[in-house]
């Protein structure tokens, strides 16, 4: 943790659970924070109450709340348009919002809900905010994209999160090839006791979660480490667990699989040039 005045971070789902603790750490570093949330009014109340409880004066924090439904691609595009109009630079993009083990459901656009919220929405948001990330990064201190991957033994959820890991790996390779001052990471914050588990079997025995799982504050540490740690400046594309580099799925080091998924996602979302140079 160290002061970084002048930096701007954007986080999806920063109003509860791990996200709330990430926001606290960012403002303690004097970073300006944009929160993409479903309900800006309620989110502001929740964040300000938490910060006041933590004895952090809200008046000293630079916080912005914008409406975003990350599982709705129309909402993602509208959100990105607002952000681009208000901010020339974004130094940190933290793709944190997610769902887990929810009943099967298709979004209005025909996407399975886990894939839409955990992967497609963040893929599209990263694409749309690349000009701001590119403008913020320098050769000495690159902008960063941080993809948060929790784990739970459910196929739909894990597929969406594996996609996110491969996305981080491939985009980092392409950032290097294109000479962009941007780094991309994926991470596992640990098994954290948050309302992400409200649709899981552990809901029947909540005391087990309290006993065995990390609390949200502990879960936020690896996310913030990925966002600001100087030692990661030369380690773009890595996968982190407990603030250390770790191994991931066998496809993680398979550039062919990473590229296939990337191209498939671009086609699915109608993206012709993910790494476009214009605004």
PDB file of C-alpha atoms in Angstrom:
ATOM      1  CA  UNK A   1       0.000   0.000   0.000  1.00  0.00           C
ATOM      2  CA  UNK A   2       1.446   3.345  -1.041  1.00  0.00           C
ATOM      3  CA  UNK A   3       0.104   6.710  -2.135  1.00  0.00           C
ATOM      4  CA  UNK A   4      -0.666   7.146  -5.838  1.00  0.00           C
ATOM      5  CA  UNK A   5      -2.399  10.514  -6.213  1.00  0.00           C
ATOM      6  CA  UNK A   6      -3.383  11.333  -9.765  1.00  0.00           C
ATOM      7  CA  UNK A   7      -4.291   7.762 -10.720  1.00  0.00           C
ATOM      8  CA  UNK A   8      -7.815   6.760 -11.716  1.00  0.00           C
ATOM      9  CA  UNK A   9      -9.243   3.267 -11.204  1.00  0.00           C
ATOM     10  CA  UNK A  10     -12.481   1.817 -12.543  1.00  0.00           C
ATOM     11  CA  UNK A  11     -14.027  -1.170 -10.781  1.00  0.00           C
ATOM     12  CA  UNK A  12     -17.150  -3.133 -11.645  1.00  0.00           C
ATOM     13  CA  UNK A  13     -19.209  -4.222  -8.666  1.00  0.00           C
ATOM     14  CA  UNK A  14     -17.378  -2.203  -6.036  1.00  0.00           C
ATOM     15  CA  UNK A  15     -20.317  -1.706  -3.692  1.00  0.00           C
ATOM     16  CA  UNK A  16     -20.225  -4.924  -1.648  1.00  0.00           C
ATOM     17  CA  UNK A  17     -18.139  -7.962  -0.736  1.00  0.00           C
ATOM     18  CA  UNK A  18     -14.557  -7.962  -2.006  1.00  0.00           C
ATOM     19  CA  UNK A  19     -15.271  -4.934  -4.195  1.00  0.00           C
ATOM     20  CA  UNK A  20     -16.112  -2.750  -1.207  1.00  0.00           C
ATOM     21  CA  UNK A  21     -12.776  -3.627   0.420  1.00  0.00           C
ATOM     22  CA  UNK A  22     -10.916  -2.998  -2.838  1.00  0.00           C
ATOM     23  CA  UNK A  23     -12.428   0.485  -3.034  1.00  0.00           C
ATOM     24  CA  UNK A  24     -11.343   1.181   0.558  1.00  0.00           C
ATOM     25  CA  UNK A  25      -7.746   0.205  -0.232  1.00  0.00           C
ATOM     26  CA  UNK A  26      -7.706   2.266  -3.420  1.00  0.00           C
ATOM     27  CA  UNK A  27      -8.900   5.453  -1.717  1.00  0.00           C
ATOM     28  CA  UNK A  28      -6.353   4.864   1.045  1.00  0.00           C
ATOM     29  CA  UNK A  29      -3.781   5.052  -1.767  1.00  0.00           C
ATOM     30  CA  UNK A  30      -5.357   8.386  -2.821  1.00  0.00           C
ATOM     31  CA  UNK A  31      -6.582   6.854  -6.094  1.00  0.00           C
ATOM     32  CA  UNK A  32      -9.687   8.304  -7.728  1.00  0.00           C
ATOM     33  CA  UNK A  33     -12.273   5.531  -8.175  1.00  0.00           C
ATOM     34  CA  UNK A  34     -15.110   5.049 -10.649  1.00  0.00           C
ATOM     35  CA  UNK A  35     -17.677   2.429  -9.627  1.00  0.00           C
ATOM     36  CA  UNK A  36     -19.758   0.737 -12.307  1.00  0.00           C
ATOM     37  CA  UNK A  37     -22.820  -0.500 -10.378  1.00  0.00           C
ATOM     38  CA  UNK A  38     -26.439  -1.482 -10.967  1.00  0.00           C
ATOM     39  CA  UNK A  39     -27.851   1.088  -8.546  1.00  0.00           C
ATOM     40  CA  UNK A  40     -25.658   4.186  -8.091  1.00  0.00           C
ATOM     41  CA  UNK A  41     -27.802   5.710  -5.310  1.00  0.00           C
ATOM     42  CA  UNK A  42     -27.844   2.626  -3.083  1.00  0.00           C
ATOM     43  CA  UNK A  43     -24.203   1.919  -3.871  1.00  0.00           C
ATOM     44  CA  UNK A  44     -23.149   5.386  -2.784  1.00  0.00           C
ATOM     45  CA  UNK A  45     -24.919   4.887   0.547  1.00  0.00           C
ATOM     46  CA  UNK A  46     -23.283   1.500   1.099  1.00  0.00           C
ATOM     47  CA  UNK A  47     -19.776   2.663   0.189  1.00  0.00           C
ATOM     48  CA  UNK A  48     -19.953   5.869   2.214  1.00  0.00           C
ATOM     49  CA  UNK A  49     -21.307   4.030   5.268  1.00  0.00           C
ATOM     50  CA  UNK A  50     -18.485   1.502   5.045  1.00  0.00           C
ATOM     51  CA  UNK A  51     -15.799   4.169   4.655  1.00  0.00           C
ATOM     52  CA  UNK A  52     -17.178   6.186   7.556  1.00  0.00           C
ATOM     53  CA  UNK A  53     -17.219   3.049   9.713  1.00  0.00           C
ATOM     54  CA  UNK A  54     -13.558   2.549   8.736  1.00  0.00           C
ATOM     55  CA  UNK A  55     -12.899   6.159   9.838  1.00  0.00           C
ATOM     56  CA  UNK A  56     -12.029   7.304   6.317  1.00  0.00           C
ATOM     57  CA  UNK A  57     -13.463  10.778   5.667  1.00  0.00           C
ATOM     58  CA  UNK A  58     -15.690  10.514   2.605  1.00  0.00           C
ATOM     59  CA  UNK A  59     -14.985  14.160   1.789  1.00  0.00           C
ATOM     60  CA  UNK A  60     -11.348  13.247   1.130  1.00  0.00           C
ATOM     61  CA  UNK A  61     -12.233  10.489  -1.359  1.00  0.00           C
ATOM     62  CA  UNK A  62     -12.727  10.971  -5.095  1.00  0.00           C
ATOM     63  CA  UNK A  63     -15.537   8.566  -5.924  1.00  0.00           C
ATOM     64  CA  UNK A  64     -17.848   8.403  -8.943  1.00  0.00           C
ATOM     65  CA  UNK A  65     -20.894   6.157  -9.327  1.00  0.00           C
ATOM     66  CA  UNK A  66     -22.216   5.242 -12.774  1.00  0.00           C
ATOM     67  CA  UNK A  67     -25.013   2.842 -13.710  1.00  0.00           C
ATOM     68  CA  UNK A  68     -23.803  -0.418 -15.248  1.00  0.00           C
ATOM     69  CA  UNK A  69     -25.383  -3.816 -15.804  1.00  0.00           C
ATOM     70  CA  UNK A  70     -22.271  -5.739 -16.811  1.00  0.00           C
ATOM     71  CA  UNK A  71     -24.317  -8.652 -18.184  1.00  0.00           C
ATOM     72  CA  UNK A  72     -26.152  -6.406 -20.642  1.00  0.00           C
ATOM     73  CA  UNK A  73     -23.994  -5.419 -23.612  1.00  0.00           C
ATOM     74  CA  UNK A  74     -26.157  -2.378 -24.399  1.00  0.00           C
ATOM     75  CA  UNK A  75     -25.609  -1.142 -20.839  1.00  0.00           C
ATOM     76  CA  UNK A  76     -21.858  -1.797 -21.146  1.00  0.00           C
ATOM     77  CA  UNK A  77     -21.683   0.306 -24.306  1.00  0.00           C
ATOM     78  CA  UNK A  78     -23.688   3.147 -22.750  1.00  0.00           C
ATOM     79  CA  UNK A  79     -21.526   3.051 -19.630  1.00  0.00           C
ATOM     80  CA  UNK A  80     -18.311   3.126 -21.653  1.00  0.00           C
ATOM     81  CA  UNK A  81     -19.594   6.094 -23.675  1.00  0.00           C
ATOM     82  CA  UNK A  82     -20.211   8.046 -20.442  1.00  0.00           C
ATOM     83  CA  UNK A  83     -16.785   7.153 -19.054  1.00  0.00           C
ATOM     84  CA  UNK A  84     -14.978   8.133 -22.263  1.00  0.00           C
ATOM     85  CA  UNK A  85     -16.771  11.498 -22.223  1.00  0.00           C
ATOM     86  CA  UNK A  86     -15.727  12.215 -18.628  1.00  0.00           C
ATOM     87  CA  UNK A  87     -12.252  10.706 -18.372  1.00  0.00           C
ATOM     88  CA  UNK A  88      -9.315  10.924 -20.768  1.00  0.00           C
ATOM     89  CA  UNK A  89      -7.294   8.369 -18.815  1.00  0.00           C
ATOM     90  CA  UNK A  90      -7.925   5.254 -16.740  1.00  0.00           C
ATOM     91  CA  UNK A  91      -4.887   3.743 -15.052  1.00  0.00           C
ATOM     92  CA  UNK A  92      -6.533   0.658 -13.531  1.00  0.00           C
ATOM     93  CA  UNK A  93      -9.470  -1.382 -14.828  1.00  0.00           C
ATOM     94  CA  UNK A  94     -10.593  -3.961 -12.248  1.00  0.00           C
ATOM     95  CA  UNK A  95     -13.066  -6.459 -13.721  1.00  0.00           C
ATOM     96  CA  UNK A  96     -14.524  -7.612 -10.424  1.00  0.00           C
ATOM     97  CA  UNK A  97     -18.315  -8.013 -10.719  1.00  0.00           C
ATOM     98  CA  UNK A  98     -19.594 -11.555 -11.002  1.00  0.00           C
ATOM     99  CA  UNK A  99     -22.265 -14.146 -10.263  1.00  0.00           C
ATOM    100  CA  UNK A 100     -21.967 -17.793  -9.299  1.00  0.00           C
ATOM    101  CA  UNK A 101     -24.246 -20.842  -9.361  1.00  0.00           C
ATOM    102  CA  UNK A 102     -27.340 -18.871 -10.310  1.00  0.00           C
ATOM    103  CA  UNK A 103     -30.177 -20.836 -11.964  1.00  0.00           C
ATOM    104  CA  UNK A 104     -29.873 -21.207 -15.721  1.00  0.00           C
ATOM    105  CA  UNK A 105     -30.987 -18.066 -17.490  1.00  0.00           C
ATOM    106  CA  UNK A 106     -30.448 -16.422 -20.839  1.00  0.00           C
ATOM    107  CA  UNK A 107     -29.985 -12.672 -21.052  1.00  0.00           C
ATOM    108  CA  UNK A 108     -32.131 -10.570 -23.382  1.00  0.00           C
ATOM    109  CA  UNK A 109     -29.281 -10.829 -25.896  1.00  0.00           C
ATOM    110  CA  UNK A 110     -29.280 -14.642 -25.712  1.00  0.00           C
ATOM    111  CA  UNK A 111     -26.161 -15.203 -23.602  1.00  0.00           C
ATOM    112  CA  UNK A 112     -25.987 -17.624 -20.671  1.00  0.00           C
ATOM    113  CA  UNK A 113     -25.924 -15.411 -17.574  1.00  0.00           C
ATOM    114  CA  UNK A 114     -22.592 -16.598 -16.114  1.00  0.00           C
ATOM    115  CA  UNK A 115     -20.803 -15.989 -19.412  1.00  0.00           C
ATOM    116  CA  UNK A 116     -22.518 -12.639 -19.951  1.00  0.00           C
ATOM    117  CA  UNK A 117     -21.724 -11.212 -16.509  1.00  0.00           C
ATOM    118  CA  UNK A 118     -18.391 -12.828 -15.702  1.00  0.00           C
ATOM    119  CA  UNK A 119     -16.817 -12.747 -19.151  1.00  0.00           C
ATOM    120  CA  UNK A 120     -18.565 -11.126 -22.143  1.00  0.00           C
ATOM    121  CA  UNK A 121     -19.389  -7.868 -20.364  1.00  0.00           C
ATOM    122  CA  UNK A 122     -15.849  -7.401 -19.088  1.00  0.00           C
ATOM    123  CA  UNK A 123     -14.353  -8.388 -22.449  1.00  0.00           C
ATOM    124  CA  UNK A 124     -16.441  -5.709 -24.161  1.00  0.00           C
ATOM    125  CA  UNK A 125     -15.726  -3.108 -21.467  1.00  0.00           C
ATOM    126  CA  UNK A 126     -11.969  -3.659 -21.750  1.00  0.00           C
ATOM    127  CA  UNK A 127     -12.201  -3.223 -25.517  1.00  0.00           C
ATOM    128  CA  UNK A 128     -14.208  -0.001 -25.254  1.00  0.00           C
ATOM    129  CA  UNK A 129     -11.918   1.575 -22.638  1.00  0.00           C
ATOM    130  CA  UNK A 130      -8.620   0.706 -24.337  1.00  0.00           C
ATOM    131  CA  UNK A 131      -8.057   4.306 -25.519  1.00  0.00           C
ATOM    132  CA  UNK A 132      -8.255   5.506 -21.897  1.00  0.00           C
ATOM    133  CA  UNK A 133      -5.936   2.732 -20.715  1.00  0.00           C
ATOM    134  CA  UNK A 134      -3.481   3.394 -23.524  1.00  0.00           C
ATOM    135  CA  UNK A 135      -3.468   7.115 -22.725  1.00  0.00           C
ATOM    136  CA  UNK A 136      -2.800   6.447 -19.031  1.00  0.00           C
ATOM    137  CA  UNK A 137       0.088   4.015 -19.455  1.00  0.00           C
ATOM    138  CA  UNK A 138       3.722   4.990 -19.802  1.00  0.00           C
ATOM    139  CA  UNK A 139       6.846   2.957 -20.513  1.00  0.00           C
ATOM    140  CA  UNK A 140       7.795   3.223 -16.826  1.00  0.00           C
ATOM    141  CA  UNK A 141       4.330   2.615 -15.347  1.00  0.00           C
ATOM    142  CA  UNK A 142       1.856   0.789 -17.571  1.00  0.00           C
ATOM    143  CA  UNK A 143      -1.901   0.858 -17.145  1.00  0.00           C
ATOM    144  CA  UNK A 144      -3.351  -2.408 -15.798  1.00  0.00           C
ATOM    145  CA  UNK A 145      -6.365  -4.623 -16.420  1.00  0.00           C
ATOM    146  CA  UNK A 146      -7.112  -6.932 -13.488  1.00  0.00           C
ATOM    147  CA  UNK A 147      -9.514  -9.862 -13.962  1.00  0.00           C
ATOM    148  CA  UNK A 148     -10.848 -11.378 -10.742  1.00  0.00           C
ATOM    149  CA  UNK A 149     -11.512 -15.151 -10.879  1.00  0.00           C
ATOM    150  CA  UNK A 150     -13.169 -16.845  -7.929  1.00  0.00           C
ATOM    151  CA  UNK A 151     -13.625 -20.616  -7.897  1.00  0.00           C
ATOM    152  CA  UNK A 152     -16.601 -22.853  -7.266  1.00  0.00           C
ATOM    153  CA  UNK A 153     -17.209 -26.395  -8.607  1.00  0.00           C
ATOM    154  CA  UNK A 154     -19.964 -25.548 -11.060  1.00  0.00           C
ATOM    155  CA  UNK A 155     -19.428 -25.963 -14.797  1.00  0.00           C
ATOM    156  CA  UNK A 156     -21.065 -22.795 -16.121  1.00  0.00           C
ATOM    157  CA  UNK A 157     -19.336 -20.603 -13.569  1.00  0.00           C
ATOM    158  CA  UNK A 158     -15.912 -22.176 -14.061  1.00  0.00           C
ATOM    159  CA  UNK A 159     -16.137 -21.985 -17.845  1.00  0.00           C
ATOM    160  CA  UNK A 160     -16.865 -18.273 -17.612  1.00  0.00           C
ATOM    161  CA  UNK A 161     -13.928 -17.715 -15.283  1.00  0.00           C
ATOM    162  CA  UNK A 162     -11.518 -19.856 -17.343  1.00  0.00           C
ATOM    163  CA  UNK A 163     -12.489 -17.691 -20.307  1.00  0.00           C
ATOM    164  CA  UNK A 164     -11.537 -14.641 -18.258  1.00  0.00           C
ATOM    165  CA  UNK A 165      -8.100 -16.112 -17.455  1.00  0.00           C
ATOM    166  CA  UNK A 166      -7.364 -16.920 -21.106  1.00  0.00           C
ATOM    167  CA  UNK A 167      -8.580 -13.442 -22.064  1.00  0.00           C
ATOM    168  CA  UNK A 168      -6.065 -11.837 -19.690  1.00  0.00           C
ATOM    169  CA  UNK A 169      -3.225 -13.979 -20.995  1.00  0.00           C
ATOM    170  CA  UNK A 170      -3.939 -13.353 -24.664  1.00  0.00           C
ATOM    171  CA  UNK A 171      -4.599  -9.619 -24.397  1.00  0.00           C
ATOM    172  CA  UNK A 172      -1.313  -9.150 -22.535  1.00  0.00           C
ATOM    173  CA  UNK A 173       0.546 -10.873 -25.372  1.00  0.00           C
ATOM    174  CA  UNK A 174      -1.177  -8.602 -27.858  1.00  0.00           C
ATOM    175  CA  UNK A 175      -0.466  -5.486 -25.774  1.00  0.00           C
ATOM    176  CA  UNK A 176       3.218  -6.415 -25.999  1.00  0.00           C
ATOM    177  CA  UNK A 177       3.061  -7.034 -29.750  1.00  0.00           C
ATOM    178  CA  UNK A 178       1.227  -3.757 -30.365  1.00  0.00           C
ATOM    179  CA  UNK A 179       3.609  -1.836 -28.103  1.00  0.00           C
ATOM    180  CA  UNK A 180       0.775  -0.661 -25.860  1.00  0.00           C
ATOM    181  CA  UNK A 181       1.648   0.559 -22.333  1.00  0.00           C
ATOM    182  CA  UNK A 182      -0.968  -1.735 -20.782  1.00  0.00           C
ATOM    183  CA  UNK A 183      -0.643  -4.913 -18.694  1.00  0.00           C
ATOM    184  CA  UNK A 184      -3.291  -7.569 -18.072  1.00  0.00           C
ATOM    185  CA  UNK A 185      -3.546  -9.970 -15.124  1.00  0.00           C
ATOM    186  CA  UNK A 186      -5.914 -12.623 -13.835  1.00  0.00           C
ATOM    187  CA  UNK A 187      -6.125 -13.788 -10.249  1.00  0.00           C
ATOM    188  CA  UNK A 188      -7.875 -15.977  -7.708  1.00  0.00           C
ATOM    189  CA  UNK A 189      -8.592 -13.997  -4.519  1.00  0.00           C
ATOM    190  CA  UNK A 190      -9.228 -17.176  -2.512  1.00  0.00           C
ATOM    191  CA  UNK A 191     -12.521 -18.736  -1.494  1.00  0.00           C
ATOM    192  CA  UNK A 192     -14.154 -15.713   0.108  1.00  0.00           C
ATOM    193  CA  UNK A 193     -17.253 -15.606   2.293  1.00  0.00           C
ATOM    194  CA  UNK A 194     -19.446 -13.192   0.332  1.00  0.00           C
ATOM    195  CA  UNK A 195     -22.996 -13.212  -1.047  1.00  0.00           C
ATOM    196  CA  UNK A 196     -21.554 -14.718  -4.228  1.00  0.00           C
ATOM    197  CA  UNK A 197     -22.389 -18.035  -2.532  1.00  0.00           C
ATOM    198  CA  UNK A 198     -26.059 -17.240  -1.946  1.00  0.00           C
ATOM    199  CA  UNK A 199     -27.156 -19.720  -4.647  1.00  0.00           C
ATOM    200  CA  UNK A 200     -24.691 -22.458  -3.630  1.00  0.00           C
ATOM    201  CA  UNK A 201     -25.100 -25.488  -1.365  1.00  0.00           C
ATOM    202  CA  UNK A 202     -22.951 -23.779   1.295  1.00  0.00           C
ATOM    203  CA  UNK A 203     -25.918 -21.512   2.004  1.00  0.00           C
ATOM    204  CA  UNK A 204     -27.431 -24.343   4.041  1.00  0.00           C
ATOM    205  CA  UNK A 205     -24.448 -24.410   6.399  1.00  0.00           C
ATOM    206  CA  UNK A 206     -23.224 -20.792   6.554  1.00  0.00           C
ATOM    207  CA  UNK A 207     -21.101 -21.414   9.646  1.00  0.00           C
ATOM    208  CA  UNK A 208     -18.764 -23.540   7.505  1.00  0.00           C
ATOM    209  CA  UNK A 209     -18.124 -20.556   5.270  1.00  0.00           C
ATOM    210  CA  UNK A 210     -17.369 -18.334   8.233  1.00  0.00           C
ATOM    211  CA  UNK A 211     -14.986 -20.937   9.625  1.00  0.00           C
ATOM    212  CA  UNK A 212     -13.117 -22.009   6.485  1.00  0.00           C
ATOM    213  CA  UNK A 213     -13.384 -19.207   3.935  1.00  0.00           C
ATOM    214  CA  UNK A 214     -11.467 -15.951   3.740  1.00  0.00           C
ATOM    215  CA  UNK A 215     -13.259 -12.810   4.790  1.00  0.00           C
ATOM    216  CA  UNK A 216     -13.807 -10.076   2.152  1.00  0.00           C
ATOM    217  CA  UNK A 217     -10.937  -7.935   3.443  1.00  0.00           C
ATOM    218  CA  UNK A 218      -8.505 -10.836   2.997  1.00  0.00           C
ATOM    219  CA  UNK A 219      -9.987 -11.585  -0.417  1.00  0.00           C
ATOM    220  CA  UNK A 220      -9.365  -8.037  -1.601  1.00  0.00           C
ATOM    221  CA  UNK A 221      -5.605  -8.174  -1.021  1.00  0.00           C
ATOM    222  CA  UNK A 222      -4.526 -10.066  -4.144  1.00  0.00           C
ATOM    223  CA  UNK A 223      -6.742  -7.839  -6.311  1.00  0.00           C
ATOM    224  CA  UNK A 224      -5.124  -4.657  -5.035  1.00  0.00           C
ATOM    225  CA  UNK A 225      -1.685  -6.286  -5.228  1.00  0.00           C
ATOM    226  CA  UNK A 226      -2.270  -7.003  -8.929  1.00  0.00           C
ATOM    227  CA  UNK A 227      -3.418  -3.435  -9.455  1.00  0.00           C
ATOM    228  CA  UNK A 228      -0.553  -1.539  -7.810  1.00  0.00           C
ATOM    229  CA  UNK A 229       2.436  -3.766  -6.935  1.00  0.00           C
ATOM    230  CA  UNK A 230       5.607  -2.343  -8.594  1.00  0.00           C
ATOM    231  CA  UNK A 231       7.220  -5.785  -8.826  1.00  0.00           C
ATOM    232  CA  UNK A 232       4.514  -6.865 -11.312  1.00  0.00           C
ATOM    233  CA  UNK A 233       5.470  -4.149 -13.799  1.00  0.00           C
ATOM    234  CA  UNK A 234       7.450  -6.718 -15.808  1.00  0.00           C
ATOM    235  CA  UNK A 235       5.105  -9.666 -15.141  1.00  0.00           C
ATOM    236  CA  UNK A 236       2.147  -8.881 -17.358  1.00  0.00           C
ATOM    237  CA  UNK A 237      -0.087 -11.827 -18.223  1.00  0.00           C
ATOM    238  CA  UNK A 238       0.621 -13.734 -15.035  1.00  0.00           C
ATOM    239  CA  UNK A 239      -1.974 -15.497 -12.887  1.00  0.00           C
ATOM    240  CA  UNK A 240      -1.926 -14.677  -9.178  1.00  0.00           C
ATOM    241  CA  UNK A 241      -3.095 -16.417  -6.021  1.00  0.00           C
ATOM    242  CA  UNK A 242      -2.421 -15.163  -2.479  1.00  0.00           C
ATOM    243  CA  UNK A 243      -0.273 -12.339  -3.889  1.00  0.00           C
ATOM    244  CA  UNK A 244       2.032 -14.825  -5.626  1.00  0.00           C
ATOM    245  CA  UNK A 245       2.319 -16.062  -9.185  1.00  0.00           C
ATOM    246  CA  UNK A 246       0.647 -19.432  -9.624  1.00  0.00           C
ATOM    247  CA  UNK A 247      -0.210 -21.986 -12.278  1.00  0.00           C
ATOM    248  CA  UNK A 248      -3.623 -22.150 -13.915  1.00  0.00           C
ATOM    249  CA  UNK A 249      -5.540 -24.361 -16.349  1.00  0.00           C
ATOM    250  CA  UNK A 250      -3.496 -26.171 -19.023  1.00  0.00           C
ATOM    251  CA  UNK A 251      -5.038 -23.938 -21.695  1.00  0.00           C
ATOM    252  CA  UNK A 252      -3.498 -20.885 -19.989  1.00  0.00           C
ATOM    253  CA  UNK A 253      -0.147 -21.521 -21.695  1.00  0.00           C
ATOM    254  CA  UNK A 254      -1.731 -22.667 -24.954  1.00  0.00           C
ATOM    255  CA  UNK A 255      -1.587 -19.647 -27.246  1.00  0.00           C
ATOM    256  CA  UNK A 256      -3.713 -21.398 -29.876  1.00  0.00           C
ATOM    257  CA  UNK A 257      -6.584 -21.983 -27.434  1.00  0.00           C
ATOM    258  CA  UNK A 258      -6.287 -18.421 -26.112  1.00  0.00           C
ATOM    259  CA  UNK A 259      -6.459 -16.995 -29.632  1.00  0.00           C
ATOM    260  CA  UNK A 260      -9.381 -19.241 -30.635  1.00  0.00           C
ATOM    261  CA  UNK A 261     -11.413 -18.104 -27.631  1.00  0.00           C
ATOM    262  CA  UNK A 262     -10.474 -14.464 -28.218  1.00  0.00           C
ATOM    263  CA  UNK A 263     -11.523 -14.547 -31.879  1.00  0.00           C
ATOM    264  CA  UNK A 264     -14.734 -16.426 -31.061  1.00  0.00           C
ATOM    265  CA  UNK A 265     -15.641 -13.795 -28.452  1.00  0.00           C
ATOM    266  CA  UNK A 266     -14.942 -10.923 -30.858  1.00  0.00           C
ATOM    267  CA  UNK A 267     -17.215 -12.564 -33.421  1.00  0.00           C
ATOM    268  CA  UNK A 268     -19.925 -13.165 -30.804  1.00  0.00           C
ATOM    269  CA  UNK A 269     -19.885  -9.531 -29.672  1.00  0.00           C
ATOM    270  CA  UNK A 270     -19.459  -8.063 -33.152  1.00  0.00           C
ATOM    271  CA  UNK A 271     -16.030  -6.577 -32.465  1.00  0.00           C
ATOM    272  CA  UNK A 272     -14.059  -6.092 -35.686  1.00  0.00           C
ATOM    273  CA  UNK A 273     -10.854  -4.668 -34.206  1.00  0.00           C
ATOM    274  CA  UNK A 274     -10.373  -5.161 -30.463  1.00  0.00           C
ATOM    275  CA  UNK A 275      -7.097  -3.222 -30.378  1.00  0.00           C
ATOM    276  CA  UNK A 276      -8.331  -0.265 -32.385  1.00  0.00           C
ATOM    277  CA  UNK A 277      -6.233   2.879 -32.162  1.00  0.00           C
ATOM    278  CA  UNK A 278      -8.963   5.523 -32.293  1.00  0.00           C
ATOM    279  CA  UNK A 279     -11.267   6.829 -29.568  1.00  0.00           C
TER     280      UNK A 279
END
